[in-house]
Amino acid sequence: MASTHHIDAALTRELRPPLSPELALLEADRCLGCGGPYAKAPCTLACPAGIDVPGFVAALADGDVEEAAQTIFAENLLGGTCSRVCPVEVLCQGACVLQHEGREPIAIGSLQRYATDAVLTSDEPRLRERAPATNRSVAVIGAGPSGMVCAGELAALGHKVIVFDEHDEVGGLVRYAIAPYREQLDPLPAEAAALTALGVEFRLGTPSSAPDALEAIAGADAVFLGVGLGADTNVPYPGDDLPGVWNSLPFIEAIKTGTPPRIGREVVVIGGGNTAIDVACEAIRMGAELVTIVYRRTRAEIPAYAHEVAEAEAEGVRFLWLAEPVRFLGTHRLDAVECRLMSLGEPDESGRRRPAPVNGSEFTLPADTVIKAIGQRPRTELTDWIDGIEFDHGALKIDPETGQTSNPRFFAGGDVTNRGASVVEAVREGKLAARAIDRWLSCTS
């Protein structure tokens, strides 16, 4: 078993450690300052939040960290969190002109962290100026990225905003479902404090079904749903009840709340998304000697980002392609996972080739722990208490330009509408919805 000391040390090893002032200045000086008055830079165009990347990097190069941070917060109130968890390799950094010239791209994520951390760790972090009060109220359900950003944008516009969340801490999936080597806790508390200073009221530990939440929702002029997705998708296997079998979300939450599971020497992860990568890399950090991701298609079809697959391999994670689990074996606890090989046939409606089992190909993988990272359930129960809203293939239907649902008082964004995109996409959707809510309130006053 991995020792507690080994686990604690591993969990503090960040994927993107902070830059020193000297390295930040050197890195900022490498930027070519693309774009101009008539065209946005490729890195800005690639940022879902629309941050003026050359602008904040130039401010850093000039030594003005405050100006750099304010340029970021002007478009992304969760700029600190996004600097840690954004897939910059396929967004801003992936669009960097230097990379297309065969050189190292600017470390935009690390520079963004440097700038935002400097402000968020100050005595009185300021994100925006608050407009005069409008006497209009908005209830936000969910303190995840989309809810926090929507709330902050609306508070800055002068509206009264109350955020409800069933958890005792803010952050949603960032706090409870993203691997701690990406973000453990900080800067979420500082971001929440800065939003509070902007006028946002958080009522944590309060599910939307609580009496005071229901009363506030009923009395609000508008409501934003940032509830995310539900629990892990329920894909049962024989042996599911054996000790050592985990779903991905409780596994990550146990690590992030200070009670990491005892995982043993051999770990099997089922799934091919970014959460599967997260739990596999965490298992390595927790001391597992052999971690295998079992995925029923090939590397070409895996939904996880290619750079994260490569990072996992560099960490020591093994991938078993074209295989799926059949059952979990053991008497008193998990001993092994029985799997079988798969072959790929014709494409399905999404264009991905359909996997089919190969007869007689069963084999076993020894395992002390298995983690199912197969996806999350949609929050279709929302239709039970909100009249008129609709779901389409597990996603809450909205106007993509405004986030407004078919019930005009309700808006939504984040995973509940996109079925699990990146944090910065949730930020973008929260911001779009906030601006649409503000317009809608002005038309209904």
Coordinates of C-alpha atoms in Angstrom, one line a residue:
M1 CA 0.0 0.0 0.0
A2 CA 1.1 3.6 -0.6
S3 CA 2.2 5.4 2.5
T4 CA 0.4 8.5 3.7
H5 CA 3.6 10.6 3.3
H6 CA 3.9 9.4 -0.3
I7 CA 0.3 10.3 -1.1
D8 CA 0.5 13.8 0.5
A9 CA 3.7 14.6 -1.4
A10 CA 2.3 13.4 -4.6
L11 CA -0.9 15.4 -4.3
T12 CA 1.1 18.6 -3.9
R13 CA 2.9 18.0 -7.2
E14 CA 1.1 20.3 -9.6
L15 CA 0.8 19.7 -13.3
R16 CA 1.7 23.4 -14.0
P17 CA 3.7 24.8 -11.1
P18 CA 3.8 28.6 -10.7
L19 CA 6.4 30.8 -12.4
S20 CA 8.9 32.9 -10.6
P21 CA 8.9 36.7 -11.3
E22 CA 12.1 36.3 -13.3
L23 CA 10.7 33.4 -15.5
A24 CA 7.4 35.2 -15.9
L25 CA 9.2 38.3 -17.3
L26 CA 11.4 36.2 -19.6
E27 CA 8.4 34.3 -20.9
A28 CA 6.3 37.4 -21.4
D29 CA 9.1 39.0 -23.4
R30 CA 9.0 36.2 -25.9
C31 CA 5.5 37.1 -27.1
L32 CA 5.3 38.6 -30.6
G33 CA 2.2 40.8 -29.7
C34 CA 0.1 39.4 -32.6
G35 CA -3.1 41.1 -33.5
G36 CA -3.9 44.8 -33.6
P37 CA -6.7 47.3 -33.9
Y38 CA -8.3 45.5 -36.9
A39 CA -7.8 41.8 -36.1
K40 CA -7.6 39.7 -32.9
A41 CA -4.6 37.5 -32.3
P42 CA -5.0 33.8 -32.9
C43 CA -4.5 33.0 -29.2
T44 CA -7.4 35.4 -28.3
L45 CA -9.6 33.9 -31.0
A46 CA -8.9 30.4 -29.6
C47 CA -9.9 31.4 -26.1
P48 CA -13.6 30.6 -25.4
A49 CA -13.6 33.4 -22.7
G50 CA -12.2 35.9 -25.2
I51 CA -9.3 37.1 -23.1
D52 CA -7.0 39.7 -24.8
V53 CA -4.0 37.4 -24.4
P54 CA -1.4 39.7 -26.1
G55 CA -2.7 42.6 -24.0
F56 CA -2.2 40.9 -20.6
V57 CA 1.1 39.4 -21.7
A58 CA 2.4 42.8 -22.8
A59 CA 1.4 44.3 -19.4
L60 CA 3.4 41.5 -17.7
A61 CA 6.4 42.3 -20.0
D62 CA 6.1 45.9 -18.8
G63 CA 6.1 44.8 -15.2
D64 CA 2.4 45.8 -14.7
V65 CA 0.9 42.7 -13.0
E66 CA -2.2 44.6 -11.9
E67 CA -3.0 45.7 -15.4
A68 CA -2.4 42.2 -16.7
A69 CA -4.8 40.7 -14.1
Q70 CA -7.5 43.3 -14.8
T71 CA -7.3 42.5 -18.6
I72 CA -7.9 38.9 -17.7
F73 CA -10.7 39.5 -15.2
A74 CA -12.4 41.8 -17.7
E75 CA -13.4 38.7 -19.7
N76 CA -13.0 35.8 -17.2
L77 CA -13.9 36.2 -13.6
L78 CA -12.4 32.7 -13.0
G79 CA -9.1 33.5 -14.7
G80 CA -7.2 32.0 -11.8
T81 CA -8.9 28.6 -11.9
C82 CA -8.8 28.5 -15.7
S83 CA -5.1 29.2 -15.7
R84 CA -4.7 25.8 -14.0
V85 CA -7.3 23.6 -15.6
C86 CA -7.7 24.9 -19.2
P87 CA -6.6 22.6 -22.0
V88 CA -4.4 25.4 -23.3
E89 CA -2.5 23.0 -25.5
V90 CA -5.6 22.9 -27.8
L91 CA -6.8 26.4 -27.2
C92 CA -4.6 29.6 -26.8
Q93 CA -1.2 27.9 -26.7
G94 CA -2.2 25.6 -29.5
A95 CA -2.9 28.7 -31.7
C96 CA 0.3 30.5 -30.8
V97 CA 2.2 31.7 -33.9
L98 CA 5.5 30.6 -32.4
Q99 CA 4.3 27.0 -32.3
H100 CA 3.4 27.2 -36.0
E101 CA 6.9 28.4 -36.7
G102 CA 8.3 25.3 -35.0
R103 CA 9.2 27.1 -31.7
E104 CA 7.9 26.7 -28.2
P105 CA 4.5 28.5 -27.7
I106 CA 4.2 31.1 -25.1
A107 CA 3.2 29.5 -21.7
I108 CA 0.0 31.5 -21.7
G109 CA -1.7 29.4 -18.9
S110 CA 1.3 29.9 -16.6
L111 CA 1.5 33.6 -17.3
Q112 CA -2.3 33.9 -16.6
R113 CA -1.8 32.1 -13.3
Y114 CA 1.1 34.4 -12.4
A115 CA -1.0 37.6 -13.0
T116 CA -4.2 36.4 -11.4
D117 CA -2.6 34.9 -8.4
A118 CA -0.8 38.2 -7.7
V119 CA -4.2 39.9 -7.4
L120 CA -6.2 37.1 -5.8
T121 CA -3.6 36.8 -3.0
S122 CA -3.6 40.5 -2.2
D123 CA -5.3 42.0 0.8
E124 CA -8.4 43.2 -1.1
P125 CA -8.6 41.5 -4.5
R126 CA -10.7 43.6 -6.9
L127 CA -12.1 42.0 -10.1
R128 CA -14.5 44.7 -11.4
E129 CA -16.3 47.9 -10.3
R130 CA -20.0 47.3 -9.4
A131 CA -22.6 49.3 -11.2
P132 CA -25.4 51.1 -9.3
A133 CA -28.1 48.7 -7.9
T134 CA -30.9 47.8 -10.3
N135 CA -33.3 46.4 -7.7
R136 CA -33.7 43.3 -9.8
S137 CA -32.8 39.8 -8.4
V138 CA -31.4 36.7 -9.9
A139 CA -31.1 33.2 -8.3
V140 CA -28.2 31.1 -9.4
I141 CA -28.5 27.3 -8.8
G142 CA -25.0 25.8 -8.7
A143 CA -21.7 27.3 -7.5
G144 CA -19.6 25.7 -10.3
P145 CA -17.8 27.6 -13.0
S146 CA -20.8 28.7 -15.0
G147 CA -22.8 29.7 -12.0
M148 CA -20.0 31.6 -10.3
V149 CA -19.2 33.5 -13.5
C150 CA -22.8 34.3 -14.3
A151 CA -23.3 35.5 -10.7
G152 CA -20.3 37.7 -10.8
E153 CA -21.2 39.3 -14.2
L154 CA -24.7 40.0 -13.0
A155 CA -23.5 41.4 -9.6
A156 CA -21.1 43.7 -11.5
L157 CA -24.1 45.0 -13.5
G158 CA -25.9 46.0 -10.3
H159 CA -28.3 43.1 -9.8
K160 CA -28.9 41.3 -6.5
V161 CA -27.6 37.7 -7.0
I162 CA -27.9 34.7 -4.6
V163 CA -26.0 31.5 -5.4
F164 CA -27.3 28.2 -4.0
D165 CA -25.2 25.0 -3.9
E166 CA -25.7 21.8 -2.0
H167 CA -21.9 21.5 -1.3
D168 CA -20.2 23.3 1.5
E169 CA -17.6 24.8 -0.8
V170 CA -17.7 26.6 -4.1
G171 CA -16.3 25.2 -7.4
G172 CA -18.5 22.4 -8.5
L173 CA -16.6 20.0 -10.7
V174 CA -13.4 21.9 -10.2
R175 CA -13.5 21.4 -6.5
Y176 CA -14.9 17.9 -6.4
A177 CA -14.3 16.2 -9.8
I178 CA -11.1 17.5 -11.4
A179 CA -7.9 15.7 -10.3
P180 CA -6.0 17.6 -7.6
Y181 CA -2.8 17.6 -9.6
R182 CA -4.6 20.1 -11.8
E183 CA -6.3 22.1 -9.0
Q184 CA -6.7 21.0 -5.4
L185 CA -8.4 24.0 -3.8
D186 CA -6.8 27.4 -4.5
P187 CA -7.6 29.8 -5.9
L188 CA -11.3 29.0 -5.5
P189 CA -11.7 30.5 -2.0
A190 CA -10.1 33.7 -3.1
E191 CA -12.2 33.8 -6.3
A192 CA -15.4 33.3 -4.2
A193 CA -14.3 36.1 -1.8
A194 CA -13.7 38.4 -4.7
L195 CA -17.1 37.7 -6.1
T196 CA -18.6 38.3 -2.6
A197 CA -16.9 41.7 -2.6
L198 CA -18.5 42.3 -5.9
G199 CA -22.0 41.7 -4.4
V200 CA -22.6 38.0 -4.9
E201 CA -24.2 36.2 -1.9
F202 CA -23.4 32.5 -1.6
R203 CA -25.7 30.1 0.3
L204 CA -23.7 26.9 0.5
G205 CA -24.8 23.6 1.9
T206 CA -28.3 24.6 0.5
P207 CA -29.8 22.3 -2.2
S208 CA -32.2 23.8 -4.6
S209 CA -35.0 21.9 -2.9
A210 CA -34.4 23.6 0.5
P211 CA -37.3 25.8 1.6
D212 CA -35.3 29.1 1.6
A213 CA -33.8 28.2 -1.9
L214 CA -37.3 27.5 -3.3
E215 CA -38.6 30.7 -1.8
A216 CA -35.7 32.7 -3.3
I217 CA -36.1 31.0 -6.7
A218 CA -39.8 31.7 -6.8
G219 CA -39.3 35.4 -5.9
A220 CA -36.3 36.0 -8.3
D221 CA -36.8 37.9 -11.5
A222 CA -34.7 35.4 -13.4
V223 CA -33.0 32.1 -12.6
F224 CA -29.7 30.7 -13.9
L225 CA -29.2 26.9 -13.8
G226 CA -25.6 25.9 -13.5
V227 CA -26.2 22.6 -11.9
G228 CA -23.7 20.5 -14.0
L229 CA -24.2 16.9 -14.6
G230 CA -25.4 14.2 -12.2
A231 CA -23.7 11.2 -10.7
D232 CA -21.6 8.7 -12.6
T233 CA -23.4 6.8 -15.4
N234 CA -24.7 3.6 -13.9
V235 CA -23.1 0.8 -16.0
P236 CA -23.4 -2.3 -13.8
Y237 CA -21.0 -5.3 -14.0
P238 CA -21.1 -8.5 -12.0
G239 CA -19.0 -7.9 -8.9
D240 CA -19.8 -4.2 -8.6
D241 CA -20.4 -4.6 -4.9
L242 CA -16.9 -5.9 -4.2
P243 CA -14.7 -3.6 -2.0
G244 CA -12.2 -2.0 -4.3
V245 CA -14.7 -1.0 -7.0
W246 CA -15.2 2.7 -7.3
N247 CA -17.0 5.2 -9.5
S248 CA -14.8 8.1 -10.7
L249 CA -16.6 11.0 -9.0
P250 CA -16.5 9.6 -5.4
F251 CA -12.9 8.5 -6.0
I252 CA -11.7 12.0 -6.9
E253 CA -13.8 13.6 -4.2
A254 CA -12.3 11.3 -1.6
I255 CA -8.9 12.4 -2.6
K256 CA -9.7 16.1 -2.8
T257 CA -11.4 16.2 0.6
G258 CA -8.5 14.6 2.4
T259 CA -9.5 10.9 2.6
P260 CA -7.7 9.2 -0.3
P261 CA -8.7 5.6 -0.8
R262 CA -6.2 2.7 -0.3
I263 CA -5.7 1.5 -3.8
G264 CA -3.1 -1.2 -3.7
R265 CA -0.5 -2.1 -6.3
E266 CA -2.6 -2.7 -9.5
V267 CA -5.3 -0.4 -10.7
V268 CA -7.7 -0.7 -13.7
V269 CA -9.5 2.4 -15.0
I270 CA -12.5 1.9 -17.3
G271 CA -13.2 4.7 -19.8
G272 CA -11.6 7.0 -22.3
G273 CA -12.5 10.5 -21.3
N274 CA -10.5 13.1 -19.5
T275 CA -11.8 11.9 -16.2
A276 CA -10.4 8.5 -16.9
I277 CA -7.0 10.1 -17.5
D278 CA -7.3 12.1 -14.3
V279 CA -8.0 9.1 -12.0
A280 CA -5.3 7.0 -13.7
C281 CA -2.7 9.7 -13.1
E282 CA -3.9 10.2 -9.6
A283 CA -3.5 6.4 -9.0
I284 CA 0.1 6.7 -10.1
R285 CA 0.7 9.6 -7.7
M286 CA -0.9 7.6 -4.9
G287 CA 1.7 4.8 -5.3
A288 CA 0.1 2.3 -7.6
E289 CA 2.8 0.3 -9.5
L290 CA 0.7 -0.7 -12.5
V291 CA -2.3 1.4 -13.8
T292 CA -4.1 0.3 -16.9
I293 CA -6.8 2.2 -18.8
V294 CA -9.1 -0.2 -20.6
Y295 CA -10.8 1.4 -23.6
R296 CA -13.0 -0.3 -26.1
R297 CA -11.9 1.6 -29.1
T298 CA -8.4 2.7 -30.4
R299 CA -6.2 5.6 -29.7
A300 CA -7.7 7.4 -32.7
E301 CA -11.2 7.3 -31.2
I302 CA -10.4 8.1 -27.6
P303 CA -12.3 11.3 -26.5
A304 CA -9.6 12.4 -24.1
Y305 CA -7.2 15.1 -25.3
A306 CA -4.3 13.7 -27.2
H307 CA -1.8 15.7 -25.1
E308 CA -3.4 14.3 -21.9
V309 CA -3.0 10.7 -23.2
A310 CA 0.6 11.4 -23.9
E311 CA 1.1 13.0 -20.4
A312 CA -0.5 9.9 -18.8
E313 CA 1.8 7.6 -20.7
A314 CA 4.7 9.7 -19.6
E315 CA 3.5 9.3 -16.0
G316 CA 3.5 5.5 -16.5
V317 CA -0.1 4.8 -17.3
R318 CA -0.7 1.8 -19.6
F319 CA -3.4 1.8 -22.2
L320 CA -5.2 -1.4 -23.3
W321 CA -7.0 -0.6 -26.5
L322 CA -9.9 -2.5 -28.1
A323 CA -10.9 -4.1 -24.8
E324 CA -13.9 -3.9 -22.4
P325 CA -14.6 -5.3 -19.0
V326 CA -17.0 -8.2 -18.6
R327 CA -17.1 -8.7 -14.8
F328 CA -15.2 -8.0 -11.6
L329 CA -13.7 -11.0 -9.8
G330 CA -13.1 -11.6 -6.1
T331 CA -14.4 -13.2 -3.0
H332 CA -14.0 -10.7 -0.1
R333 CA -12.7 -7.9 -2.2
L334 CA -11.6 -7.2 -5.8
D335 CA -8.9 -9.5 -7.2
A336 CA -9.1 -9.1 -11.0
V337 CA -11.1 -7.7 -13.9
E338 CA -12.2 -10.1 -16.6
C339 CA -12.1 -8.4 -20.0
R340 CA -12.6 -9.3 -23.6
L341 CA -11.2 -8.0 -26.9
M342 CA -13.2 -5.8 -29.2
S343 CA -13.2 -5.1 -33.0
L344 CA -14.5 -2.0 -34.7
G345 CA -17.2 -2.1 -37.3
E346 CA -19.3 0.5 -39.1
P347 CA -19.7 4.1 -37.8
D348 CA -22.6 4.9 -35.6
E349 CA -24.8 8.1 -35.9
S350 CA -22.0 10.2 -34.3
G351 CA -19.5 8.9 -36.9
R352 CA -17.5 6.8 -34.5
R353 CA -16.9 3.1 -35.4
R354 CA -19.1 0.7 -33.4
P355 CA -17.1 -1.7 -31.1
A356 CA -18.2 -5.4 -31.0
P357 CA -16.9 -8.2 -28.8
V358 CA -14.5 -10.8 -30.2
N359 CA -15.9 -14.2 -29.3
G360 CA -13.7 -16.4 -27.1
S361 CA -11.2 -13.5 -26.4
E362 CA -11.8 -13.3 -22.6
F363 CA -8.7 -12.6 -20.3
T364 CA -8.1 -11.3 -16.8
L365 CA -6.2 -8.4 -15.4
P366 CA -5.1 -8.6 -11.8
A367 CA -6.5 -5.6 -9.9
D368 CA -6.7 -4.3 -6.3
T369 CA -8.8 -1.4 -7.4
V370 CA -11.0 -0.6 -10.4
I371 CA -12.4 2.8 -11.2
K372 CA -15.3 3.3 -13.6
A373 CA -14.9 6.6 -15.4
I374 CA -17.6 6.1 -18.1
G375 CA -19.4 9.4 -17.9
Q376 CA -22.1 11.2 -15.9
R377 CA -25.9 11.2 -15.9
P378 CA -27.9 14.1 -17.3
R379 CA -30.0 16.2 -14.8
T380 CA -33.3 15.4 -16.4
E381 CA -35.0 15.5 -13.0
L382 CA -35.1 19.3 -13.5
T383 CA -38.2 18.8 -15.6
D384 CA -40.0 17.7 -12.4
W385 CA -39.9 21.2 -10.8
I386 CA -39.4 23.6 -13.7
D387 CA -42.3 23.9 -16.1
G388 CA -41.6 24.0 -19.8
I389 CA -37.9 23.1 -20.0
E390 CA -36.8 20.4 -22.3
F391 CA -33.8 18.0 -22.7
D392 CA -32.4 16.8 -26.0
H393 CA -30.1 13.7 -25.9
G394 CA -29.3 14.4 -22.2
A395 CA -28.6 18.2 -22.7
L396 CA -30.9 20.9 -21.4
K397 CA -32.2 22.8 -24.5
I398 CA -31.2 26.4 -24.6
D399 CA -30.8 29.2 -27.1
P400 CA -27.0 28.9 -27.8
E401 CA -26.7 32.7 -28.1
T402 CA -28.4 33.6 -24.8
G403 CA -28.6 30.4 -22.7
Q404 CA -32.4 31.0 -22.3
T405 CA -34.5 27.8 -21.9
S406 CA -38.0 27.3 -23.3
N407 CA -39.2 28.7 -19.9
P408 CA -38.2 32.4 -20.5
R409 CA -37.4 33.1 -16.8
F410 CA -34.8 30.3 -16.7
F411 CA -31.4 30.4 -18.3
A412 CA -28.7 27.8 -18.1
G413 CA -25.1 27.1 -19.0
G414 CA -22.2 24.7 -18.3
D415 CA -22.3 20.9 -18.3
V416 CA -26.1 20.7 -17.9
T417 CA -26.3 22.2 -21.4
N418 CA -23.2 20.9 -23.1
R419 CA -23.0 17.4 -21.4
G420 CA -19.4 18.0 -20.2
A421 CA -17.2 20.5 -22.0
S422 CA -14.2 22.3 -20.5
V423 CA -14.3 24.7 -17.6
V424 CA -13.5 27.7 -19.9
E425 CA -16.5 26.7 -22.0
A426 CA -18.7 26.8 -18.9
V427 CA -17.2 30.3 -18.2
R428 CA -18.1 31.4 -21.6
E429 CA -21.7 30.1 -21.3
G430 CA -22.1 31.7 -17.9
K431 CA -20.9 35.1 -19.2
L432 CA -23.2 34.9 -22.3
A433 CA -26.2 34.0 -20.1
A434 CA -25.5 36.9 -17.7
R435 CA -25.5 39.4 -20.5
A436 CA -28.7 37.9 -21.9
I437 CA -30.3 37.9 -18.5
D438 CA -29.4 41.6 -18.1
R439 CA -31.0 42.4 -21.4
W440 CA -34.1 40.4 -20.6
L441 CA -34.5 42.1 -17.2
S442 CA -34.3 45.5 -18.9
C443 CA -37.1 44.5 -21.3
T444 CA -39.3 43.1 -18.5
S445 CA -39.0 45.9 -16.0

